[in-house]
XYZ file of C-alpha atoms in Angstrom:
665
model
C 62.816 208.847 167.818
C 59.562 210.008 169.735
C 56.103 209.220 168.468
C 55.523 213.021 167.737
C 58.876 212.720 165.253
C 57.357 209.637 163.698
C 54.303 211.272 162.768
C 56.244 214.515 161.657
C 58.523 212.443 159.390
C 55.776 210.339 157.721
C 53.869 213.400 157.084
C 56.646 215.469 155.590
C 57.260 212.721 152.698
C 60.253 214.328 150.858
C 61.739 216.411 153.628
C 62.168 220.174 152.852
C 65.687 219.826 154.363
C 68.067 217.353 152.943
C 68.825 214.570 155.363
C 72.388 213.849 155.866
C 74.158 210.967 154.035
C 73.941 207.558 156.278
C 76.568 205.256 156.469
C 76.448 201.651 154.519
C 75.556 199.322 157.099
C 77.768 196.270 156.435
C 75.617 194.081 159.135
C 72.497 194.268 156.994
C 71.884 191.563 154.203
C 72.552 193.600 150.857
C 71.205 192.749 147.648
C 73.947 192.309 145.141
C 75.124 194.506 142.640
C 72.800 194.344 139.577
C 74.089 193.993 136.036
C 75.685 197.142 134.313
C 73.291 197.117 131.764
C 72.545 200.478 130.652
C 74.261 202.752 128.198
C 75.749 206.323 129.143
C 72.749 207.729 127.642
C 70.436 205.640 129.754
C 72.180 206.275 132.909
C 71.641 209.948 132.381
C 67.943 208.944 131.946
C 67.853 207.187 134.769
C 69.483 209.788 136.809
C 67.109 212.521 135.390
C 64.207 210.041 136.460
C 65.428 210.001 139.986
C 65.935 213.602 140.554
C 62.406 214.078 139.562
C 61.365 213.289 142.862
C 63.357 216.259 144.447
C 62.939 219.892 144.361
C 65.663 221.678 141.844
C 67.665 222.661 145.195
C 68.804 219.460 145.654
C 69.954 218.464 142.413
C 73.698 219.685 142.256
C 74.353 217.439 145.529
C 71.797 214.277 144.982
C 72.893 213.989 141.148
C 76.715 212.863 141.889
C 75.575 210.496 144.705
C 72.807 209.152 142.402
C 75.286 208.642 139.713
C 77.576 206.504 142.082
C 74.758 204.585 143.624
C 74.130 203.509 139.871
C 77.323 202.645 139.328
C 78.402 200.893 142.434
C 75.137 199.066 143.156
C 73.192 198.722 139.653
C 70.259 200.811 141.029
C 69.416 203.938 142.543
C 68.037 203.504 145.963
C 68.471 206.745 147.365
C 70.035 205.389 150.660
C 70.213 209.096 152.188
C 66.136 209.370 152.291
C 66.035 205.773 154.123
C 63.928 206.863 157.396
C 66.071 206.851 160.602
C 63.374 205.447 162.698
C 62.935 201.437 163.363
C 61.015 200.002 160.704
C 58.424 197.402 162.187
C 54.884 197.015 162.186
C 53.168 199.313 164.709
C 49.684 198.852 165.985
C 47.466 200.255 163.397
C 46.380 203.547 165.809
C 50.188 204.689 166.037
C 50.157 205.855 162.528
C 48.904 209.354 161.065
C 45.827 209.165 159.213
C 42.348 209.932 158.128
C 41.268 206.697 156.793
C 41.605 203.379 158.981
C 42.232 201.600 155.991
C 45.190 203.493 154.938
C 46.522 203.314 158.048
C 46.410 199.064 157.904
C 48.195 199.398 154.675
C 51.031 201.635 156.291
C 51.035 198.679 158.852
C 51.909 196.242 156.049
C 54.435 198.006 154.128
C 56.136 198.625 157.417
C 56.182 194.923 157.874
C 57.650 194.311 154.688
C 60.566 196.306 155.261
C 61.351 195.011 158.741
C 64.853 193.828 158.761
C 63.294 190.781 160.508
C 61.315 189.867 157.949
C 63.102 191.207 154.873
C 65.557 189.948 153.023
C 67.357 192.844 151.845
C 65.854 195.867 153.644
C 67.876 198.620 152.750
C 67.237 197.613 148.906
C 63.435 197.543 149.672
C 63.387 193.896 148.983
C 61.303 191.454 150.972
C 62.305 188.146 149.444
C 63.187 186.116 146.411
C 66.239 188.093 145.861
C 64.353 190.880 143.915
C 60.652 191.019 145.393
C 60.269 194.617 146.030
C 58.132 196.861 147.860
C 59.578 200.138 146.333
C 62.288 201.256 143.816
C 63.908 203.749 146.000
C 63.120 205.243 149.515
C 61.977 208.545 148.009
C 58.760 206.414 146.617
C 58.366 204.933 150.183
C 58.512 208.504 151.434
C 55.860 209.776 149.140
C 53.548 206.581 149.678
C 53.296 206.835 153.349
C 52.675 210.711 153.116
C 49.753 210.211 150.638
C 48.201 207.356 152.900
C 48.646 209.901 155.782
C 46.352 212.269 154.018
C 44.002 209.848 152.208
C 40.266 210.039 152.848
C 37.871 207.046 152.006
C 36.905 208.931 149.164
C 40.435 208.508 147.447
C 42.383 206.097 145.706
C 45.970 205.574 145.648
C 47.394 204.377 142.139
C 50.785 202.633 142.397
C 52.977 202.022 138.992
C 55.597 199.543 139.982
C 56.514 201.334 143.383
C 55.980 204.696 142.175
C 52.940 206.787 143.848
C 51.026 208.081 140.614
C 48.662 210.020 143.216
C 45.953 210.125 144.800
C 42.759 210.214 142.923
C 39.044 210.795 143.602
C 36.827 207.677 144.143
C 34.300 206.521 147.010
C 34.453 204.689 149.975
C 33.494 201.072 148.311
C 36.606 201.390 145.645
C 39.886 199.743 146.771
C 42.093 202.593 148.523
C 45.214 201.448 146.999
C 45.291 199.689 143.130
C 48.832 198.457 142.703
C 50.598 197.396 139.471
C 54.120 196.005 139.226
C 56.312 195.268 135.984
C 53.384 195.334 133.616
C 55.316 195.881 130.514
C 54.644 194.756 126.886
C 54.784 191.041 126.558
C 57.856 191.423 123.781
C 59.948 193.535 126.579
C 59.538 190.854 129.283
C 62.692 188.799 129.221
C 65.434 189.008 132.377
C 67.466 191.395 130.679
C 64.335 193.794 129.995
C 63.682 193.633 133.874
C 67.423 194.547 134.617
C 67.089 197.331 132.233
C 63.644 199.003 133.241
C 64.730 198.547 136.722
C 67.959 200.190 136.383
C 66.236 203.146 134.702
C 63.610 203.573 137.636
C 60.392 202.774 135.777
C 59.570 199.339 136.425
C 59.948 196.732 139.370
C 59.604 193.163 140.225
C 57.257 192.978 143.131
C 57.063 189.247 143.312
C 53.694 189.021 145.016
C 53.191 189.338 148.480
C 56.297 191.950 148.571
C 54.588 194.185 146.069
C 51.287 193.979 147.301
C 52.120 194.620 151.064
C 51.043 191.241 152.155
C 54.004 189.091 153.376
C 53.607 187.961 156.940
C 57.526 186.885 157.380
C 58.623 183.266 156.929
C 55.451 181.831 158.487
C 53.524 181.899 155.233
C 56.052 179.834 153.237
C 56.480 177.411 156.558
C 52.765 176.896 156.072
C 53.208 175.826 152.451
C 56.080 173.806 152.767
C 54.973 171.938 155.630
C 51.653 171.090 153.810
C 54.019 169.864 150.662
C 56.629 168.014 152.789
C 53.649 166.023 154.692
C 51.872 165.389 151.382
C 55.439 164.095 149.740
C 56.010 161.953 152.598
C 52.310 160.262 152.350
C 53.593 159.474 148.906
C 56.898 157.964 149.567
C 54.943 156.225 152.228
C 56.256 153.653 154.780
C 57.228 154.224 158.447
C 60.908 155.124 158.206
C 62.537 158.383 159.373
C 62.295 160.661 156.208
C 65.019 162.386 155.211
C 64.427 165.722 153.231
C 67.213 167.794 151.441
C 66.766 171.132 149.668
C 68.569 174.439 149.438
C 67.958 178.330 149.732
C 67.491 179.945 153.640
C 67.557 183.500 152.096
C 64.719 184.340 149.398
C 62.883 181.235 151.103
C 62.919 183.036 154.381
C 64.238 180.081 156.163
C 61.000 177.878 155.913
C 62.300 174.444 155.066
C 63.937 173.820 158.453
C 60.673 174.929 160.221
C 58.338 173.183 158.012
C 60.715 169.918 158.300
C 60.525 170.204 162.198
C 56.674 170.490 162.351
C 56.301 167.479 159.545
C 58.330 165.240 161.586
C 61.505 164.731 159.415
C 65.392 165.185 159.447
C 65.742 168.216 157.016
C 68.928 169.565 155.460
C 69.182 172.852 153.838
C 71.978 174.248 151.962
C 72.879 177.853 152.040
C 75.954 179.470 150.543
C 75.531 183.100 152.427
C 76.359 182.809 155.968
C 74.661 185.967 156.913
C 71.148 184.334 156.026
C 72.215 181.150 157.635
C 73.257 182.635 160.951
C 69.844 184.736 160.768
C 67.924 181.766 160.679
C 69.640 179.634 163.397
C 69.783 182.857 165.540
C 65.704 183.240 165.419
C 65.568 179.858 166.160
C 64.388 178.512 162.834
C 67.319 176.190 162.303
C 68.357 173.723 164.912
C 71.973 173.086 163.747
C 74.648 174.841 161.702
C 77.280 173.006 159.787
C 80.046 174.334 157.788
C 81.801 170.923 156.828
C 80.252 168.065 155.218
C 82.787 165.902 156.814
C 80.682 166.804 159.700
C 77.757 167.478 158.382
C 77.177 163.617 157.164
C 77.524 161.736 160.257
C 75.165 163.956 161.469
C 72.716 163.332 159.338
C 73.137 159.443 159.406
C 73.043 159.606 163.144
C 69.818 161.698 163.412
C 68.118 159.370 160.932
C 69.184 156.269 162.883
C 67.748 157.841 165.779
C 64.714 158.973 164.379
C 65.302 162.356 165.960
C 63.262 165.280 164.581
C 66.116 167.721 163.745
C 66.812 170.848 161.023
C 70.235 171.072 159.891
C 71.494 174.077 157.801
C 74.735 173.421 155.845
C 76.445 176.618 155.272
C 78.146 176.267 151.737
C 77.048 175.226 148.124
C 74.420 172.849 147.236
C 75.900 171.024 144.624
C 78.841 170.047 146.710
C 75.824 168.573 149.198
C 74.117 166.703 146.764
C 77.174 165.615 145.364
C 78.518 164.128 148.219
C 75.220 162.639 149.489
C 75.405 160.603 145.964
C 79.100 159.739 146.399
C 78.383 158.346 150.088
C 75.402 156.633 149.094
C 72.787 158.301 151.512
C 69.567 157.227 151.145
C 67.461 160.726 150.723
C 63.561 160.303 151.084
C 62.678 163.775 149.532
C 64.303 166.213 147.763
C 63.862 169.533 146.334
C 65.413 172.849 145.864
C 64.328 176.401 147.034
C 67.023 178.676 145.634
C 65.818 181.862 143.930
C 66.008 180.291 140.475
C 63.628 182.424 138.822
C 66.287 185.033 139.347
C 69.520 182.830 138.291
C 71.686 185.639 137.080
C 71.383 188.021 139.643
C 71.698 186.541 143.180
C 68.928 183.696 143.339
C 71.476 181.173 142.559
C 75.232 180.816 143.163
C 77.383 178.241 140.987
C 79.374 175.712 142.863
C 83.280 176.395 142.950
C 82.919 179.991 143.316
C 83.064 182.281 146.517
C 79.841 184.493 147.319
C 81.930 187.288 147.102
C 83.466 186.183 143.751
C 79.763 185.234 142.276
C 78.672 189.021 143.211
C 81.656 190.425 141.421
C 81.088 187.911 138.522
C 77.310 188.540 138.355
C 77.974 192.554 137.819
C 81.255 192.847 135.955
C 81.456 189.265 133.501
C 77.354 188.603 133.397
C 78.136 185.842 130.513
C 80.846 184.192 132.519
C 78.640 184.133 135.585
C 75.686 182.506 133.235
C 77.986 179.885 131.979
C 79.193 178.952 135.799
C 75.409 178.734 136.749
C 74.409 176.557 133.647
C 77.468 174.460 134.423
C 76.588 174.252 138.169
C 73.005 173.221 137.304
C 74.135 170.378 135.227
C 75.896 168.707 137.976
C 73.289 169.186 140.526
C 70.922 167.282 138.093
C 73.471 164.726 137.400
C 73.831 164.069 141.345
C 69.678 164.395 141.870
C 69.483 161.961 139.169
C 71.806 159.419 140.906
C 69.916 160.002 143.906
C 66.369 159.452 142.318
C 67.627 156.202 140.764
C 68.127 154.963 144.533
C 64.651 155.931 145.541
C 64.288 159.589 146.329
C 61.321 161.725 145.601
C 62.386 164.558 143.724
C 59.951 167.617 142.835
C 60.321 170.924 141.562
C 59.125 173.680 144.331
C 57.945 176.202 141.968
C 61.318 177.913 141.897
C 62.188 177.600 138.104
C 64.501 174.624 138.719
C 63.392 172.484 135.984
C 62.723 175.268 133.829
C 66.446 176.762 133.972
C 68.171 173.009 134.319
C 66.505 172.196 131.118
C 67.854 175.690 129.910
C 71.225 174.727 131.106
C 71.392 171.432 129.203
C 70.851 169.179 132.047
C 69.705 165.563 131.850
C 66.540 167.011 133.156
C 64.039 165.642 130.193
C 61.967 162.413 129.441
C 62.366 161.022 126.031
C 58.794 162.401 125.266
C 59.902 165.869 125.941
C 58.383 166.240 129.249
C 60.345 167.107 132.490
C 61.732 164.126 134.538
C 60.541 165.380 137.762
C 56.946 166.868 138.646
C 56.312 170.336 139.844
C 54.936 169.967 143.479
C 51.571 171.732 141.917
C 51.325 168.919 139.540
C 51.819 166.042 141.931
C 50.287 167.499 145.124
C 48.906 171.308 145.539
C 46.904 171.269 142.250
C 45.095 168.026 142.352
C 44.518 167.727 145.978
C 43.973 171.591 147.342
C 43.919 174.215 144.429
C 41.289 172.241 142.492
C 39.009 172.004 145.450
C 39.510 175.570 146.575
C 42.074 175.126 149.366
C 44.723 177.755 149.538
C 46.657 180.347 151.589
C 44.359 182.325 153.355
C 45.954 184.922 155.668
C 45.548 187.503 158.223
C 46.964 190.190 160.445
C 45.829 191.470 163.705
C 46.186 195.301 163.320
C 46.479 195.829 167.122
C 49.891 194.113 166.926
C 48.351 192.331 170.476
C 49.389 188.704 170.418
C 46.307 187.974 172.316
C 43.950 188.858 169.539
C 46.046 186.598 167.443
C 45.390 184.043 169.986
C 41.785 184.796 169.679
C 41.695 184.304 165.925
C 43.473 181.297 165.842
C 40.821 179.425 168.298
C 37.932 181.016 166.092
C 39.611 179.844 162.902
C 40.103 176.346 164.906
C 36.434 176.514 165.554
C 35.041 177.305 161.973
C 37.342 174.594 160.578
C 36.089 171.811 163.183
C 32.421 172.705 162.543
C 32.835 172.565 158.644
C 34.539 169.125 158.970
C 31.514 167.528 160.549
C 29.410 167.990 157.226
C 32.621 167.572 154.880
C 33.034 165.816 151.982
C 35.490 162.465 151.945
C 37.448 164.563 149.227
C 38.423 167.458 151.253
C 38.608 166.030 155.228
C 42.358 165.344 154.762
C 43.000 168.992 153.604
C 40.848 170.347 156.798
C 42.793 167.839 159.331
C 45.965 169.156 158.183
C 44.971 172.432 158.701
C 43.269 172.103 162.062
C 46.427 170.455 163.174
C 48.467 173.465 161.858
C 46.472 176.181 163.619
C 46.308 174.269 166.790
C 49.865 174.018 166.755
C 50.813 177.312 165.337
C 51.209 179.185 168.606
C 53.336 176.568 170.242
C 55.865 176.811 166.940
C 56.413 180.534 167.819
C 55.990 181.539 163.826
C 55.116 184.977 164.235
C 58.200 187.038 162.880
C 57.293 190.958 162.416
C 53.179 191.336 162.194
C 50.823 189.258 164.243
C 49.971 187.339 161.536
C 48.228 183.863 160.690
C 48.026 181.545 157.776
C 46.423 178.464 157.109
C 44.814 176.708 153.622
C 41.166 177.088 153.496
C 38.475 176.703 150.708
C 35.657 179.686 149.903
C 33.380 178.392 152.529
C 36.125 177.978 155.137
C 37.347 181.310 154.393
C 34.027 183.306 154.432
C 33.106 181.461 157.591
C 36.033 182.472 159.076
C 36.217 186.164 158.242
C 32.892 186.576 159.229
C 33.381 185.299 162.606
C 36.427 187.342 162.749
C 33.972 190.419 161.884
C 31.863 189.683 164.615
C 34.525 189.080 167.142
C 35.737 193.001 166.218
C 31.710 193.976 166.893
C 31.581 192.451 170.096
C 34.930 193.845 171.155
C 36.538 190.011 171.381
C 39.243 191.314 168.939
C 40.342 194.973 169.723
C 41.103 196.146 166.438
C 40.464 195.655 162.691
C 41.817 192.478 161.056
C 43.839 192.395 157.967
C 42.842 189.604 155.339
C 44.747 188.666 152.166
C 46.351 185.707 150.931
C 49.645 184.290 148.997
C 49.966 183.811 145.128
C 50.414 179.805 145.591
C 46.318 179.917 145.281
C 43.691 178.754 143.188
C 42.367 181.940 141.689
C 45.231 184.561 141.486
C 47.895 183.456 139.428
C 48.690 182.059 136.190
C 52.028 180.300 135.978
C 52.342 177.277 133.771
C 55.370 176.115 135.492
C 53.842 176.243 138.916
C 50.327 177.390 140.013
C 48.244 176.378 136.711
C 51.095 173.602 136.070
C 48.163 171.091 136.682
C 45.872 172.653 133.592
C 46.077 170.904 130.698
C 43.867 172.376 128.176
C 46.301 174.713 126.994
C 45.224 177.480 128.665
C 48.112 177.220 131.360
C 49.943 179.759 129.577
C 46.973 182.357 129.466
C 46.467 185.058 131.955
C 42.936 185.726 131.714
C 42.405 184.557 135.417
C 44.748 186.284 137.411
C 43.587 189.691 135.475
C 39.844 188.857 136.076
C 40.731 188.202 139.619
C 42.157 191.499 140.397
C 39.414 193.404 138.273
C 36.656 191.393 140.110
C 38.076 191.949 143.589
C 38.554 195.881 143.273
C 34.539 196.256 142.856
C 33.309 193.680 145.428
C 35.144 194.818 148.414
C 38.785 194.569 148.443
C 40.994 197.434 150.334
C 43.579 197.142 147.825
C 44.475 195.043 144.832
C 47.852 194.413 143.082
C 48.771 192.509 139.648
C 52.186 191.588 139.152
C 54.543 190.320 136.427
C 56.616 187.961 138.160
C 57.119 186.096 141.080
C 58.149 182.863 142.059
C 59.309 181.422 138.891
C 60.700 184.872 137.289
C 59.829 187.803 135.315
C 57.981 187.210 131.965
C 56.894 183.381 133.449
C 53.859 184.391 135.773
C 51.073 186.699 136.162
C 50.197 187.082 139.903
C 46.977 188.816 141.395
C 46.604 189.742 144.844
C 44.127 191.763 147.366
C 44.067 192.969 150.912
C 41.187 193.528 153.064
C 40.407 195.429 156.137
C 37.650 194.325 158.289
C 36.411 196.434 161.192
C 33.332 194.831 162.386
C 30.717 196.686 160.254
C 28.113 196.151 157.873
C 30.085 197.010 155.044
C 32.982 194.685 155.629
C 30.277 191.881 156.114
C 29.258 192.619 152.459
C 32.529 192.808 151.257
C 33.554 189.502 152.801
C 30.756 187.667 151.219
C 31.081 188.912 148.097
C 34.781 189.277 147.730
C 35.933 186.081 149.001
C 33.570 183.982 147.043
C 34.910 185.762 143.891
C 38.379 185.376 144.642
C 38.113 181.776 145.340
C 35.627 180.652 142.849
C 36.958 182.550 139.743
C 39.854 179.933 139.874
C 37.829 177.056 140.431
C 35.521 177.571 137.218
C 38.578 177.896 135.269
C 39.988 175.011 136.840
C 36.785 173.054 136.109
C 36.602 174.361 132.538
C 40.147 172.909 131.889
C 38.145 169.441 132.958
C 40.069 169.303 136.396
C 37.454 166.636 137.913
C 38.056 167.882 141.477
C 37.181 171.520 140.539
C 34.156 170.272 138.706
C 32.621 168.492 141.899
C 33.714 171.895 143.885
C 32.176 174.336 141.709
C 29.047 172.114 141.542
C 28.896 172.216 145.541
C 29.339 175.873 145.305
C 26.443 176.157 142.723
C 24.084 174.482 145.015
C 25.205 176.856 147.954
C 24.832 180.003 146.141
C 21.682 180.282 143.982
C 23.065 183.010 141.862
C 26.246 181.306 140.745
C 25.942 179.691 136.917
C 29.039 178.490 135.877
C 29.681 176.882 132.520
C 30.468 173.471 133.133
C 32.844 171.323 130.740
C 31.227 168.329 128.469
C 33.791 165.103 128.735
C 34.392 163.366 125.303
C 35.446 159.856 125.157
C 39.187 159.288 124.297
C 37.933 156.654 121.731
C 36.018 159.306 119.535
C 39.143 161.943 119.672
C 41.408 158.927 118.425
C 38.854 158.009 115.684
C 38.902 161.323 114.418
C 42.602 161.557 113.861
C 43.041 157.955 112.761
């Protein structure tokens, strides 16, 4: 397709002439068939809902086709309308646009759907088994058309993948406001998601999928690297560390690369051979093993030789855990990174059942499948318990492993009713990073030029090194890890899709890096605008009692005020787009995620937006964590108030335990 044809296709939106049906591409990793949950009347409603995107002249042709999709896949994806052009993040100037900000958003959307990036690209799912950019291809087409027409005096409103429309606003308003899965709380159970998604009225946006801010596996690599480095420090000693986990699909294959950067032997189980092969072909995993009889000696040899290597086991993780326990292999670090927030619809596959049989069972026998999953979790936990008894440090990676294992009746609870194992946020990320304002700061070079990315890497390094000169002892370790990361990032070839980078920084670090980028764009040192954003594993944007806010103990870990306030505050302080999501990481109904994107172009408006919005985006969370009596956050917000005279935060008073105990003698 020529550039002119690409532009015409974008501008057309829903085409005037019905495209030809497309063959189902079996070489692509597809989403599993979803649960058949709708009644006949509800299926009719789903069909009616889908057809409202199209003129009446198409209805007779599309109705049976969409009905067949609903029966075959459990969803109406509208495969016929999938674009025939290659899907990837083009340089910003190649998109038809009236607003440069809108063009940047188009670039980010296409990156999320790039087959090298997305988990199930033809089903518009980026990661996590169900993290969707849109529900169907009609929505994609309409959104791209709207963005191509948008001015800086309009805002596109997105309801769970559906473009409600372009509305008049003003240049300092967000160009796009995204909501995903904002259903009434009493209707936010997993089956509710299945029903509403099948009806075409709601979707699970995860966070960076539905907020157009996914930067491929790199983001997860960084978080996993930092986690593994600090977990290894907790274990201590100079021996070669063995790290065992699972999930190369939903987690984007981050664990092997992170293991290599952290200097350990890593073994990641993955039941889907396509997902495992994809990561191997990308160079993200060093070795593929399909036999435990072959894998176990390979593990022993690598540990003995102190050789940094990443291995993928193409098989079920429970078989791996049980064999490790049976053979008395000493595992230093253990976790699970399957998409257990989505246990009944492809996030976890039970032991003893093939991948294909599992896919059939979850669609046709969902209750039996649930029983198999829960039995599998009980076996998995039993094996993990044996290994932890021999010295393994096991942590929940925020994928709802502890939660779903407890619901399955696994031996995962202590006598006091608390989980036997910590969340990585409780032990590592919360007290060491989030409480001090450190979290995943991301940027994308809209030129698509690797040289621009090299320049941003250099600038970010210089800023962090300068900050380190005057940093307090409690954050020097974080700065050192991230300086090392950014210096090594280019060498490790972490870019998949857009020219993007991630590092952990606090409010001061993010602001100074962004301002330095803005000045470099102004000077022409960076050739085109830069898109700023972040992940949900952060200080301020996410309320999740079993993950991001699991180290908050004042009872507010179940409240979502912070995430909602975050998005509202970002929207009037300069964000180019904002998003709020039910679900992400730990599941539908278990978390509220807030996100943003900001386009900086070297101008004065961008400078003002950076100073105002990034300060709020981080310190909203530090303030909340401080009020929860997290001492690191109390110290951090006091330092921020010294730097920012107009900031006045309510600080907690600490009460002595004996006074509380005396009141309840």
